[in-house]
Each structure stands twice: as structure tokens, then as C-alpha cells.
């Protein structure tokens, strides 16, 4: 009998070590309940003025962008190609034109943004006071591998997307992150609510993948997804500083970075071999991934042509591959779609083979093969 395969990581023990990772000299890490909460405190702590310009890529979360608007920031979108590429010359001109106070460079799906590989072409245009945020929401940051471009370079992740933990870390120099969250009684209750819901989500999602009955697995996953969507849409009052749950902050120091990376490298290599056939069809397109990024991916990305996106998604989910289109409402996704296949220590080779088989079989099911 079939089972469901969740994209979201489950099984906390699969991701943690018994050895605590050392602190990195010169770095400061603050732990928040979410990416948006971390961003909110940064903007307020650095006294960013109302109406100031922030640069965002077209492949970006519209919910997060709305939160930025609510903080008084004025968004200017910069373009990115089907492969998430932004021309560094164009990017430099955008910086020179708008002189933004905040710039967000997103590592899409865990892939290193090409702008970081070509930083010499645009860094020279950065105003001295510009805050450069590297959005690592789709990759598990190993603090000891961080290479800052300048002192105003800051990284923010989102642990719920890449691990069974819930929360976000903001990492930067001690001179810039020279503040701490200022929790209140109201924010405490909000944090406890998120803690209870996130644990409930993990328990239900874990159960959904253990049942060898597809109908039961789909039902449990549907419940888990509703909880996750509810957590994600929770909007704390803008005047609240909300640190993440202390237990999650403590556990975040024990990630098995090297083991997780080795597993992902092996899994991505296996997907590359098993899915060769689908790139010949007109339904899918291959997202280019450098081998150095295999270890950093949130999931294995598969591009889908816009005309067949609903057909493909419905088939995969019906067969137990519980994927969704990433950032489905953003500007980039109006031209094409992308979804992720599962990666991580919570799945095994059999799951990789099963997920690949479902995807290959979707070609036979499609009327547009």
C-alpha cells in the first residue's frame, strides 16, 4: 500500500547532534518566532525611516512583502529570469537609481543567488548605510561558513522550512546586531500559541508519513497543512517584539550540519539520474543547480510550464507526493511554476525513488506529453 511523502522535514532527532556547535567570534545571533519578526526588530532597531526604499526580487513571498509595506517601506521590485538570475549590471543601475536603505537578496529554494557570485560588479554601488539582507529562508545556515560582504550584511533564515524546528535566526556582526528582542506579556502568549501549534503540526505530519494507507496519510497531511497555513498567516501586532521559543533556540545550536549536507548531496545526485526523462517533455523545465549548492537545497526543484501547472500538481498530490508550488502568488510565478521534491535526513532512498517514479508517471498521465 502507498504512503504519503511530506516535503516538510519531520523527525527532530534526525537533524540534531549531541554535540553543541561552537559560537563564532565576532558574530551575533538573535532568535525570533519568524522571519518577519526578525526583520521587524531589525528595521526598528536601525531606525529605518518611513517611506524608505527596499529592493526585492520578483521571486519573493508576497505575504512578507505586505508585512514590509505595513512597516512603512516602499518596495521596488527587481527582475529575475526563469532560472532566478538577475543581471548584476542591471542590479547596480537599480541601486544607483533608488539608493535603497534596505536590499534583500534571496537564495531561491536554497540555491546561492548569482549576485553573490558576481558581487564585484555591484557592491561598489552600495550606499554606506544600506542594510544588505541575505534571505536564507530556504537553506539551513551553518554559521561557521558565513562570509560577510561588509558589516551591514545580515542573514535571516526560517527554520520551519528546512528543519522540524520553528523559528528564525538573524545573524550578523555584533556592531550591527547590537540589540535584543524586547518581549512583553502579549508577545509571550503569541509565542506559546505558535509553540503549541508547531508541535501539533509536527506530530500530525509525522504520523501521516508512517501510515501505509494513502487515504489516511492524505487526510492527516491535510490537517497538518491547515495548521501550518494558520501559523503562517498569524500576524502579530506590529508593535510587538517576539523572540522564538527558548526550547527551539536551544536546540538550534545542535544541528548536524555536515551529516545533513552529505545526505542532501547524495539525494540530489540520485534525483538527477532518476529524472533525466522528464526534461525532454514540454511540461517541465530543469532548474540549473551548481554542485556546490546540492548540500544547501531545501528540496530538489522542478520547474513546470504555466499551462500544465494545475494538472501536474493535482496528480502528484493525489498519488501521495505532498508538494505545493513555491511562492505561487509572486510576480515570477505568473510566468512559470516551481515545486520541490523532498530532501533531508527524514527520508530515505526508497522515498527518493518513489517520489521520482510518481513524477515520471505524471508524463504518462498528462494529455500534453
Short mmCIF file of C-alpha atoms in Angstrom, two decimals:
data_model
loop_
_atom_site.label_atom_id
_atom_site.label_comp_id
_atom_site.label_asym_id
_atom_site.label_seq_id
_atom_site.Cartn_x
_atom_site.Cartn_y
_atom_site.Cartn_z
CA UNK A 1 0.00 0.00 0.00
CA UNK A 2 1.15 3.53 -0.75
CA UNK A 3 2.11 6.16 1.79
CA UNK A 4 2.44 9.92 1.65
CA UNK A 5 5.78 11.72 1.40
CA UNK A 6 5.82 15.18 3.03
CA UNK A 7 8.16 17.86 1.75
CA UNK A 8 8.38 19.47 5.18
CA UNK A 9 11.14 17.90 7.37
CA UNK A 10 9.95 15.70 10.23
CA UNK A 11 11.64 13.69 12.96
CA UNK A 12 13.64 16.09 15.13
CA UNK A 13 16.26 13.51 16.18
CA UNK A 14 17.24 13.06 12.52
CA UNK A 15 18.50 16.64 12.46
CA UNK A 16 20.21 17.04 15.82
CA UNK A 17 23.54 16.02 17.32
CA UNK A 18 24.51 15.55 20.96
CA UNK A 19 27.40 17.98 20.45
CA UNK A 20 26.74 21.71 20.63
CA UNK A 21 28.06 23.79 17.75
CA UNK A 22 30.58 26.43 18.85
CA UNK A 23 29.82 30.15 18.76
CA UNK A 24 31.62 32.11 16.05
CA UNK A 25 33.81 35.01 17.14
CA UNK A 26 32.52 38.39 16.02
CA UNK A 27 29.04 37.09 15.11
CA UNK A 28 25.82 37.75 16.95
CA UNK A 29 22.72 35.58 16.54
CA UNK A 30 19.22 36.58 17.65
CA UNK A 31 16.36 34.08 17.67
CA UNK A 32 12.83 35.07 16.71
CA UNK A 33 9.49 33.39 16.24
CA UNK A 34 9.58 34.02 12.47
CA UNK A 35 11.49 35.69 9.62
CA UNK A 36 9.07 38.61 9.66
CA UNK A 37 9.52 39.11 13.41
CA UNK A 38 13.30 39.19 12.98
CA UNK A 39 13.01 41.67 10.12
CA UNK A 40 10.62 43.88 12.09
CA UNK A 41 13.02 44.30 15.02
CA UNK A 42 15.97 44.95 12.69
CA UNK A 43 14.12 47.76 10.89
CA UNK A 44 13.03 49.38 14.16
CA UNK A 45 16.39 48.93 15.91
CA UNK A 46 18.23 50.56 13.00
CA UNK A 47 15.66 53.39 12.91
CA UNK A 48 14.86 52.94 9.22
CA UNK A 49 12.64 55.86 8.19
CA UNK A 50 9.08 55.58 6.92
CA UNK A 51 8.88 55.67 3.12
CA UNK A 52 12.42 54.44 2.63
CA UNK A 53 13.04 52.19 -0.40
CA UNK A 54 13.66 48.46 -0.17
CA UNK A 55 14.70 46.36 -3.18
CA UNK A 56 13.06 42.94 -3.51
CA UNK A 57 13.37 40.22 -6.21
CA UNK A 58 10.33 39.20 -8.27
CA UNK A 59 10.60 35.66 -6.86
CA UNK A 60 9.63 36.55 -3.32
CA UNK A 61 6.96 35.92 -0.71
CA UNK A 62 4.04 38.32 -1.18
CA UNK A 63 2.96 37.85 2.45
CA UNK A 64 6.37 39.01 3.67
CA UNK A 65 6.32 41.92 1.22
CA UNK A 66 2.95 43.00 2.62
CA UNK A 67 4.47 42.99 6.11
CA UNK A 68 7.28 45.22 4.85
CA UNK A 69 4.71 47.63 3.45
CA UNK A 70 2.98 47.73 6.82
CA UNK A 71 6.26 48.87 8.36
CA UNK A 72 6.30 51.86 6.03
CA UNK A 73 8.81 50.58 3.47
CA UNK A 74 8.40 51.39 -0.22
CA UNK A 75 9.09 48.32 -2.38
CA UNK A 76 10.89 48.38 -5.70
CA UNK A 77 10.98 45.00 -7.46
CA UNK A 78 13.99 43.86 -9.47
CA UNK A 79 13.63 41.20 -12.14
CA UNK A 80 14.94 37.65 -12.22
CA UNK A 81 14.86 35.11 -15.03
CA UNK A 82 13.28 31.67 -15.26
CA UNK A 83 16.48 30.42 -13.58
CA UNK A 84 16.29 33.15 -10.87
CA UNK A 85 19.17 35.04 -12.49
CA UNK A 86 19.50 38.82 -12.05
CA UNK A 87 21.87 40.71 -14.32
CA UNK A 88 24.46 42.33 -11.98
CA UNK A 89 24.82 45.35 -14.30
CA UNK A 90 21.06 45.94 -14.18
CA UNK A 91 21.13 45.41 -10.41
CA UNK A 92 23.89 48.00 -10.00
CA UNK A 93 21.90 50.54 -12.01
CA UNK A 94 18.86 49.87 -9.81
CA UNK A 95 20.94 50.54 -6.70
CA UNK A 96 22.33 53.75 -8.19
CA UNK A 97 18.86 54.90 -9.25
CA UNK A 98 16.99 54.30 -5.99
CA UNK A 99 19.76 54.49 -3.35
CA UNK A 100 17.84 51.99 -1.18
CA UNK A 101 18.21 51.83 2.58
CA UNK A 102 17.47 48.08 2.54
CA UNK A 103 18.22 45.44 -0.09
CA UNK A 104 17.07 41.83 0.06
CA UNK A 105 18.98 39.24 -1.97
CA UNK A 106 17.16 35.92 -1.85
CA UNK A 107 18.79 32.49 -2.17
CA UNK A 108 15.85 30.88 -4.01
CA UNK A 109 15.00 27.33 -2.90
CA UNK A 110 18.45 27.18 -1.26
CA UNK A 111 20.35 27.96 -4.47
CA UNK A 112 23.09 30.54 -3.99
CA UNK A 113 21.96 33.73 -5.67
CA UNK A 114 24.15 34.51 -8.68
CA UNK A 115 24.50 38.09 -7.44
CA UNK A 116 26.79 36.82 -4.70
CA UNK A 117 28.99 35.14 -7.30
CA UNK A 118 29.20 38.44 -9.20
CA UNK A 119 29.27 40.82 -6.25
CA UNK A 120 32.28 42.79 -7.52
CA UNK A 121 30.04 44.22 -10.25
CA UNK A 122 27.53 45.87 -7.88
CA UNK A 123 28.86 46.07 -4.30
CA UNK A 124 30.75 49.25 -5.21
CA UNK A 125 27.37 50.96 -5.76
CA UNK A 126 26.05 50.22 -2.26
CA UNK A 127 25.43 53.33 -0.15
CA UNK A 128 27.44 53.13 3.07
CA UNK A 129 24.34 52.89 5.26
CA UNK A 130 22.45 50.31 3.18
CA UNK A 131 21.38 47.18 5.06
CA UNK A 132 22.02 44.13 2.86
CA UNK A 133 19.81 41.24 3.91
CA UNK A 134 20.64 37.79 2.57
CA UNK A 135 17.37 35.88 2.77
CA UNK A 136 18.24 32.28 3.66
CA UNK A 137 14.69 31.14 4.41
CA UNK A 138 15.22 28.09 2.16
CA UNK A 139 18.58 26.90 3.43
CA UNK A 140 19.98 25.75 6.75
CA UNK A 141 22.69 28.26 7.67
CA UNK A 142 25.88 26.89 9.15
CA UNK A 143 27.26 30.00 10.95
CA UNK A 144 30.89 28.94 10.54
CA UNK A 145 30.61 29.02 6.73
CA UNK A 146 29.27 32.60 6.52
CA UNK A 147 31.35 35.13 4.58
CA UNK A 148 30.05 38.66 5.07
CA UNK A 149 30.37 41.16 2.21
CA UNK A 150 30.52 44.08 4.64
CA UNK A 151 29.47 44.94 8.18
CA UNK A 152 25.90 45.73 7.10
CA UNK A 153 25.49 42.27 5.54
CA UNK A 154 22.93 40.30 7.57
CA UNK A 155 21.46 36.80 7.13
CA UNK A 156 17.96 35.70 8.17
CA UNK A 157 16.74 32.10 7.91
CA UNK A 158 13.46 30.29 8.58
CA UNK A 159 14.00 27.01 10.41
CA UNK A 160 10.47 25.69 9.84
CA UNK A 161 11.20 25.28 6.12
CA UNK A 162 14.45 23.35 6.48
CA UNK A 163 14.09 21.52 9.81
CA UNK A 164 11.47 20.29 12.27
CA UNK A 165 12.12 23.35 14.47
CA UNK A 166 10.12 26.58 14.30
CA UNK A 167 11.75 29.99 14.46
CA UNK A 168 14.20 32.25 12.65
CA UNK A 169 17.79 33.25 13.24
CA UNK A 170 19.18 36.63 12.29
CA UNK A 171 22.97 36.57 12.06
CA UNK A 172 25.34 39.48 11.65
CA UNK A 173 28.19 41.39 13.21
CA UNK A 174 27.94 42.36 16.87
CA UNK A 175 28.29 46.00 15.88
CA UNK A 176 25.10 45.87 13.78
CA UNK A 177 23.03 43.41 15.82
CA UNK A 178 23.61 45.41 18.98
CA UNK A 179 20.08 44.96 20.32
CA UNK A 180 17.90 42.20 21.75
CA UNK A 181 14.23 41.25 21.44
CA UNK A 182 12.05 43.10 23.94
CA UNK A 183 9.30 40.61 24.78
CA UNK A 184 6.07 41.56 26.54
CA UNK A 185 3.30 39.51 28.16
CA UNK A 186 1.29 39.82 24.95
CA UNK A 187 4.18 38.53 22.83
CA UNK A 188 4.69 35.67 25.32
CA UNK A 189 1.17 34.38 24.69
CA UNK A 190 1.68 34.70 20.95
CA UNK A 191 4.94 32.73 21.21
CA UNK A 192 3.27 29.98 23.30
CA UNK A 193 0.47 29.72 20.73
CA UNK A 194 2.99 29.22 17.93
CA UNK A 195 4.92 26.67 20.01
CA UNK A 196 1.81 24.54 20.66
CA UNK A 197 0.63 24.72 17.05
CA UNK A 198 4.07 23.91 15.59
CA UNK A 199 4.49 20.85 17.83
CA UNK A 200 0.97 19.70 16.89
CA UNK A 201 1.83 20.19 13.22
CA UNK A 202 4.99 18.09 13.52
CA UNK A 203 3.21 15.27 15.34
CA UNK A 204 0.40 15.03 12.79
CA UNK A 205 2.77 15.31 9.83
CA UNK A 206 5.00 12.61 11.31
CA UNK A 207 2.03 10.27 11.73
CA UNK A 208 0.84 10.97 8.17
CA UNK A 209 4.02 9.54 6.66
CA UNK A 210 4.04 6.40 8.83
CA UNK A 211 0.66 5.06 7.69
CA UNK A 212 0.84 2.63 4.78
CA UNK A 213 -2.60 3.78 3.76
CA UNK A 214 -2.72 6.60 1.24
CA UNK A 215 -6.20 7.84 2.21
CA UNK A 216 -5.30 8.11 5.90
CA UNK A 217 -1.98 9.77 5.07
CA UNK A 218 -3.66 12.34 2.81
CA UNK A 219 -6.25 13.14 5.49
CA UNK A 220 -3.64 13.67 8.21
CA UNK A 221 -1.47 15.74 5.90
CA UNK A 222 -4.44 17.91 5.01
CA UNK A 223 -4.95 18.65 8.70
CA UNK A 224 -1.23 19.36 9.18
CA UNK A 225 -1.20 21.74 6.20
CA UNK A 226 -4.16 23.68 7.59
CA UNK A 227 -2.30 24.14 10.87
CA UNK A 228 0.85 25.32 9.09
CA UNK A 229 -1.10 27.78 6.94
CA UNK A 230 -2.82 29.09 10.07
CA UNK A 231 0.53 29.58 11.83
CA UNK A 232 1.96 31.31 8.79
CA UNK A 233 -0.97 33.72 8.47
CA UNK A 234 -0.86 34.69 12.14
CA UNK A 235 0.08 38.35 12.16
CA UNK A 236 1.33 39.66 15.50
CA UNK A 237 0.72 43.36 16.20
CA UNK A 238 3.42 45.48 14.56
CA UNK A 239 4.39 46.96 17.92
CA UNK A 240 5.40 43.60 19.39
CA UNK A 241 8.93 42.18 19.57
CA UNK A 242 8.57 38.38 19.56
CA UNK A 243 11.55 36.12 20.27
CA UNK A 244 11.25 32.44 19.34
CA UNK A 245 10.51 29.65 21.83
CA UNK A 246 13.52 29.12 24.11
CA UNK A 247 13.49 25.35 23.61
CA UNK A 248 13.81 25.78 19.84
CA UNK A 249 16.58 28.34 20.25
CA UNK A 250 18.47 25.92 22.49
CA UNK A 251 18.06 23.03 20.07
CA UNK A 252 19.15 25.15 17.10
CA UNK A 253 22.72 25.00 18.44
CA UNK A 254 22.82 21.23 17.89
CA UNK A 255 22.19 20.83 14.15
CA UNK A 256 24.15 18.04 12.45
CA UNK A 257 25.27 20.32 9.63
CA UNK A 258 27.84 18.07 7.96
CA UNK A 259 25.64 14.95 8.11
CA UNK A 260 22.61 16.80 6.72
CA UNK A 261 24.71 18.24 3.88
CA UNK A 262 26.19 14.86 2.95
CA UNK A 263 22.73 13.28 2.81
CA UNK A 264 21.40 16.05 0.57
CA UNK A 265 24.34 15.79 -1.84
CA UNK A 266 23.65 12.06 -2.28
CA UNK A 267 19.90 12.58 -2.65
CA UNK A 268 20.22 15.38 -5.23
CA UNK A 269 22.60 13.24 -7.28
CA UNK A 270 20.05 10.43 -7.25
CA UNK A 271 17.24 12.73 -8.39
CA UNK A 272 19.46 13.99 -11.22
CA UNK A 273 19.74 10.43 -12.57
CA UNK A 274 16.17 9.30 -11.97
CA UNK A 275 14.53 12.35 -13.54
CA UNK A 276 16.53 12.65 -16.78
CA UNK A 277 13.49 11.64 -18.80
CA UNK A 278 11.16 14.42 -17.69
CA UNK A 279 13.34 17.26 -19.01
CA UNK A 280 12.61 16.08 -22.56
CA UNK A 281 8.91 16.85 -22.16
CA UNK A 282 7.25 20.25 -22.57
CA UNK A 283 5.63 20.01 -19.13
CA UNK A 284 8.80 20.53 -17.09
CA UNK A 285 11.99 22.54 -17.24
CA UNK A 286 15.20 21.94 -15.33
CA UNK A 287 16.36 24.40 -12.70
CA UNK A 288 20.13 24.72 -13.03
CA UNK A 289 21.94 23.85 -9.79
CA UNK A 290 25.67 24.12 -9.24
CA UNK A 291 27.12 21.10 -7.47
CA UNK A 292 28.31 23.33 -4.64
CA UNK A 293 24.63 24.06 -3.87
CA UNK A 294 23.48 20.42 -3.65
CA UNK A 295 24.11 20.49 0.11
CA UNK A 296 22.16 23.73 0.64
CA UNK A 297 18.89 22.99 -1.15
CA UNK A 298 15.64 22.99 0.77
CA UNK A 299 14.26 20.47 -1.72
CA UNK A 300 15.03 19.32 -5.25
CA UNK A 301 13.44 21.96 -7.56
CA UNK A 302 11.33 21.09 -10.59
CA UNK A 303 10.14 23.81 -12.95
CA UNK A 304 6.67 23.47 -14.50
CA UNK A 305 5.27 25.28 -17.53
CA UNK A 306 2.40 27.54 -16.55
CA UNK A 307 -0.15 25.89 -18.88
CA UNK A 308 0.17 22.48 -17.19
CA UNK A 309 0.75 23.53 -13.59
CA UNK A 310 -2.65 22.63 -12.11
CA UNK A 311 -2.77 19.28 -13.87
CA UNK A 312 0.68 18.29 -12.60
CA UNK A 313 0.11 19.47 -9.02
CA UNK A 314 -3.22 17.65 -8.68
CA UNK A 315 -1.76 14.38 -9.97
CA UNK A 316 1.28 14.45 -7.66
CA UNK A 317 -0.77 15.17 -4.55
CA UNK A 318 -3.34 12.52 -5.40
CA UNK A 319 -0.52 9.98 -5.58
CA UNK A 320 0.88 10.96 -2.19
CA UNK A 321 3.64 13.39 -3.14
CA UNK A 322 2.57 16.29 -0.95
CA UNK A 323 4.17 19.18 -2.78
CA UNK A 324 2.92 22.70 -3.46
CA UNK A 325 4.10 25.45 -5.78
CA UNK A 326 6.64 27.67 -4.09
CA UNK A 327 5.74 31.36 -3.77
CA UNK A 328 2.77 30.75 -6.02
CA UNK A 329 1.46 34.32 -5.81
CA UNK A 330 4.71 36.17 -6.61
CA UNK A 331 5.47 38.01 -9.87
CA UNK A 332 7.87 35.28 -11.08
CA UNK A 333 5.19 32.60 -10.68
CA UNK A 334 2.84 34.33 -13.11
CA UNK A 335 5.11 33.10 -15.93
CA UNK A 336 6.10 29.62 -14.65
CA UNK A 337 5.89 27.48 -11.51
CA UNK A 338 8.31 25.54 -9.36
CA UNK A 339 7.82 22.85 -6.74
CA UNK A 340 10.19 20.88 -4.53
CA UNK A 341 10.83 17.18 -4.09
CA UNK A 342 11.78 16.12 -0.54
CA UNK A 343 15.38 16.27 0.69
CA UNK A 344 16.83 15.66 4.11
CA UNK A 345 17.59 13.14 6.81
CA UNK A 346 13.87 12.45 7.36
CA UNK A 347 13.61 10.47 4.09
CA UNK A 348 15.49 7.51 2.62
CA UNK A 349 16.46 6.15 -0.81
CA UNK A 350 13.15 4.37 -1.14
CA UNK A 351 11.31 7.67 -0.71
CA UNK A 352 13.54 9.31 -3.35
CA UNK A 353 12.79 6.51 -5.81
CA UNK A 354 9.06 6.62 -5.04
CA UNK A 355 8.86 10.41 -5.47
CA UNK A 356 10.77 10.20 -8.77
CA UNK A 357 8.53 7.42 -10.03
CA UNK A 358 5.40 9.46 -9.34
CA UNK A 359 6.86 12.41 -11.23
CA UNK A 360 7.89 10.30 -14.23
CA UNK A 361 4.45 8.67 -14.26
CA UNK A 362 2.83 12.10 -14.41
CA UNK A 363 4.10 12.28 -18.00
CA UNK A 364 2.05 9.22 -18.93
CA UNK A 365 -0.99 10.65 -17.18
CA UNK A 366 -0.73 14.00 -18.94
CA UNK A 367 -2.62 14.62 -22.17
CA UNK A 368 0.15 17.03 -23.21
CA UNK A 369 3.12 14.66 -23.07
#
